XYZ file of N, CA and C in Angstrom:
273
model
N -157.869 119.797 96.642
C -157.709 120.449 95.270
C -158.385 122.028 95.425
N -157.794 123.031 94.717
C -158.401 124.262 95.070
C -158.483 124.600 93.759
N -159.376 125.998 93.484
C -159.879 126.133 92.268
C -158.860 127.597 91.926
N -157.661 127.528 92.210
C -156.698 128.663 91.492
C -156.688 128.106 90.337
N -156.382 129.097 89.322
C -156.058 128.914 88.113
C -154.670 128.289 87.584
N -154.367 127.289 87.000
C -152.855 127.099 86.479
C -151.778 128.283 86.259
N -150.752 127.960 86.755
C -150.211 129.456 86.444
C -149.551 129.191 84.671
N -149.490 130.510 84.145
C -148.947 130.317 82.715
C -147.740 130.527 82.770
N -147.032 129.360 81.938
C -145.616 129.110 81.689
C -145.489 129.669 80.686
N -146.122 129.775 79.636
C -145.597 130.294 78.095
C -144.799 130.980 77.893
N -144.546 132.104 79.037
C -143.379 133.051 78.934
C -141.765 132.656 78.938
N -142.048 131.608 79.792
C -140.849 131.015 80.480
C -140.117 129.969 79.430
N -138.656 129.923 79.375
C -137.816 128.995 78.328
C -138.453 127.787 78.749
N -138.617 126.866 77.580
C -138.910 125.543 77.947
C -140.514 125.455 77.173
N -140.737 126.853 77.027
C -142.347 126.502 76.504
C -142.609 126.473 75.083
N -141.526 126.649 74.025
C -141.970 126.085 72.935
C -141.328 124.518 72.812
N -140.601 124.256 73.123
C -140.182 122.876 73.503
C -141.403 122.148 74.037
N -142.189 122.737 75.015
C -143.263 122.142 75.122
C -144.109 121.920 74.263
N -144.607 122.999 73.755
C -145.406 123.423 72.610
C -145.083 122.034 71.841
N -143.628 121.981 70.759
C -143.755 120.941 70.070
C -143.873 119.764 70.205
N -143.335 119.251 71.798
C -143.786 117.965 71.815
C -145.131 118.075 71.888
N -146.132 118.786 72.569
C -147.432 118.395 72.531
C -148.062 118.387 71.077
N -147.603 119.289 70.240
C -148.171 118.792 68.733
C -147.880 117.721 67.882
N -146.184 117.211 68.525
C -145.893 115.854 68.151
C -146.526 114.688 68.269
N -146.832 115.016 69.586
C -147.590 114.187 70.817
C -148.861 113.915 70.096
N -150.148 115.254 69.445
C -151.096 114.909 68.961
C -150.826 114.279 67.411
N -150.076 114.004 66.791
C -150.017 113.526 65.406
C -150.069 112.164 65.937
N -149.084 111.705 66.951
C -148.718 110.432 67.375
C -150.415 109.858 67.642
N -150.992 110.480 68.517
C -152.503 110.338 68.822
C -153.050 109.567 67.636
N -153.021 110.512 66.687
C -154.107 110.930 65.320
C -153.408 109.252 64.633
N -152.224 109.415 64.725
C -151.734 107.747 63.963
C -152.177 106.556 64.636
N -152.216 106.485 65.988
C -152.668 105.606 66.815
C -154.108 105.390 66.609
N -155.188 106.407 66.420
C -156.159 106.455 66.566
C -156.810 105.677 65.094
N -156.193 106.017 64.137
C -156.183 105.427 62.754
C -156.242 104.303 62.802
N -154.824 103.717 63.274
C -154.388 102.289 63.428
C -155.284 101.554 64.135
N -155.973 101.707 65.200
C -156.785 100.715 65.899
C -157.930 100.927 65.340
N -158.557 102.011 64.623
C -159.968 101.598 63.600
C -159.539 101.013 62.398
N -158.686 101.139 61.799
C -158.125 100.175 60.680
C -158.487 98.730 61.220
N -157.479 98.425 62.284
C -157.352 97.265 62.551
C -158.667 96.501 62.977
N -159.348 97.342 63.269
C -160.989 96.737 63.872
C -161.624 96.589 62.813
N -161.411 97.383 61.406
C -162.305 96.995 60.325
C -162.430 95.889 60.000
N -163.590 95.219 59.306
C -163.992 93.824 58.898
C -162.686 93.292 58.100
N -162.042 94.310 56.943
C -161.194 93.846 56.405
C -159.803 94.877 56.458
N -158.950 94.942 57.154
C -158.172 95.878 57.482
C -157.430 96.007 56.229
N -156.654 96.934 55.400
C -155.997 97.383 54.764
C -154.642 97.424 55.115
N -153.958 96.432 54.854
C -152.363 96.167 55.234
C -151.794 97.703 54.952
N -151.835 97.997 53.854
C -150.773 99.010 52.924
C -151.020 100.110 54.155
N -152.290 100.221 54.308
C -152.571 101.811 55.303
C -152.058 101.486 56.658
N -152.054 100.248 56.919
C -151.632 100.018 58.286
C -150.111 100.227 58.317
N -149.228 99.699 57.429
C -147.632 100.127 57.361
C -147.611 101.256 57.180
N -148.723 102.393 56.274
C -148.409 103.466 56.581
C -148.245 104.443 57.658
N -149.533 103.688 58.063
C -149.858 104.741 59.612
C -148.691 104.480 60.159
N -148.132 103.215 60.268
C -147.254 102.282 61.205
C -146.136 103.302 60.765
N -145.669 103.573 59.821
C -144.212 104.464 59.453
C -144.597 105.870 59.667
N -145.753 106.364 59.654
C -145.896 107.723 59.916
C -145.762 107.796 61.650
N -146.073 106.696 62.436
C -145.957 107.019 63.629
C -144.820 106.764 63.919
N -143.959 106.159 63.064
C -142.570 105.894 64.076
C -141.944 107.063 63.945
N -141.807 107.772 62.641
C -141.191 108.823 62.073
C -141.543 110.150 63.167
N -142.852 110.232 63.583
C -142.943 111.234 64.536
C -142.353 110.834 65.897
N -142.563 109.841 66.319
C -142.045 109.417 67.360
C -140.531 109.464 67.353
N -139.612 109.314 66.618
C -138.155 109.514 66.198
C -138.373 111.159 66.609
N -139.252 111.896 65.781
C -138.812 113.120 65.748
C -138.844 113.792 67.212
N -139.946 112.877 67.984
C -140.453 113.546 69.363
C -139.085 113.379 70.267
N -138.460 112.293 69.750
C -137.096 111.949 70.516
C -136.245 113.097 70.225
N -136.242 113.577 69.257
C -135.125 114.343 68.576
C -135.138 115.751 69.483
N -136.635 115.910 70.098
C -136.946 117.225 70.410
C -136.176 117.385 71.615
N -135.655 116.330 72.355
C -134.816 116.254 73.719
C -133.588 117.269 73.402
N -132.937 116.878 72.669
C -131.755 117.232 72.121
C -131.811 118.651 70.819
N -132.943 118.855 70.666
C -132.950 119.836 69.281
C -132.618 121.281 70.100
N -131.981 122.026 69.221
C -131.997 123.729 69.643
C -133.278 124.442 68.889
N -133.515 125.925 69.259
C -134.618 126.272 69.191
C -134.768 126.359 68.003
N -134.034 126.650 67.091
C -134.357 126.453 65.394
C -134.913 124.887 65.143
N -134.247 124.244 65.560
C -134.773 122.896 64.896
C -135.920 122.212 65.824
N -136.334 123.071 66.909
C -137.799 122.689 67.764
C -138.753 123.470 66.723
N -138.454 124.536 66.311
C -139.476 125.696 66.048
C -139.841 124.796 64.434
N -138.668 123.919 63.534
C -139.051 123.801 62.182
C -139.567 122.264 62.678
N -139.618 121.456 63.941
C -140.507 120.517 64.134
C -141.746 120.750 64.556
N -141.624 121.755 65.165
C -143.061 122.423 65.580
C -143.654 122.724 64.560
N -143.350 123.253 63.438
C -144.352 124.075 62.356
C -144.361 122.929 61.322
N -143.553 121.590 61.117
C -143.507 121.229 60.258
C -144.988 119.957 60.796
N -144.777 119.388 62.139
C -146.018 118.889 62.600
C -147.619 119.643 62.915
N -147.190 121.116 62.887
C -148.418 121.732 63.336
C -149.084 121.478 61.504
N -148.541 121.660 60.772
C -148.907 121.842 59.534
C -149.215 119.758 58.861
N -148.935 119.038 59.413
C -148.985 117.561 59.506
C -150.090 117.713 60.211
N -150.364 117.910 61.416
C -151.820 117.564 62.002
C -152.955 118.352 61.451
N -152.950 119.408 60.797
C -154.012 119.965 60.435
C -154.444 118.845 58.809
N -153.413 118.793 58.054
C -153.641 118.114 57.001
C -154.132 116.658 57.358
N -153.420 116.124 58.370
C -154.185 114.938 58.826
C -155.683 114.978 59.223
N -155.851 115.757 59.901
C -157.229 116.013 60.588
C -158.465 116.599 59.278
N -157.688 117.269 58.243
C -158.674 117.297 57.210
C -158.993 115.963 55.731
N -157.923 115.119 56.018
C -158.078 114.382 55.061
C -159.440 112.918 55.467
């Protein structure tokens, strides 16, 4: 391994798509963490578990849609998930 810094690809085409994918992945990760915690609690709240699973599934579906999305749809998904992630972390 070298100590050379990683190249910055942010200016290349595909950067927005990767950023959107990363944001959606962060939301999926948040849902996974919450699901694990809820399932490990002494008395899991089944309604919350189902809500978390539904939220995670919606995020996974949007993540899959990013593969075919145009630039406008990618930007819309990225903005929506950035706002959702902020909201989830504040709750």
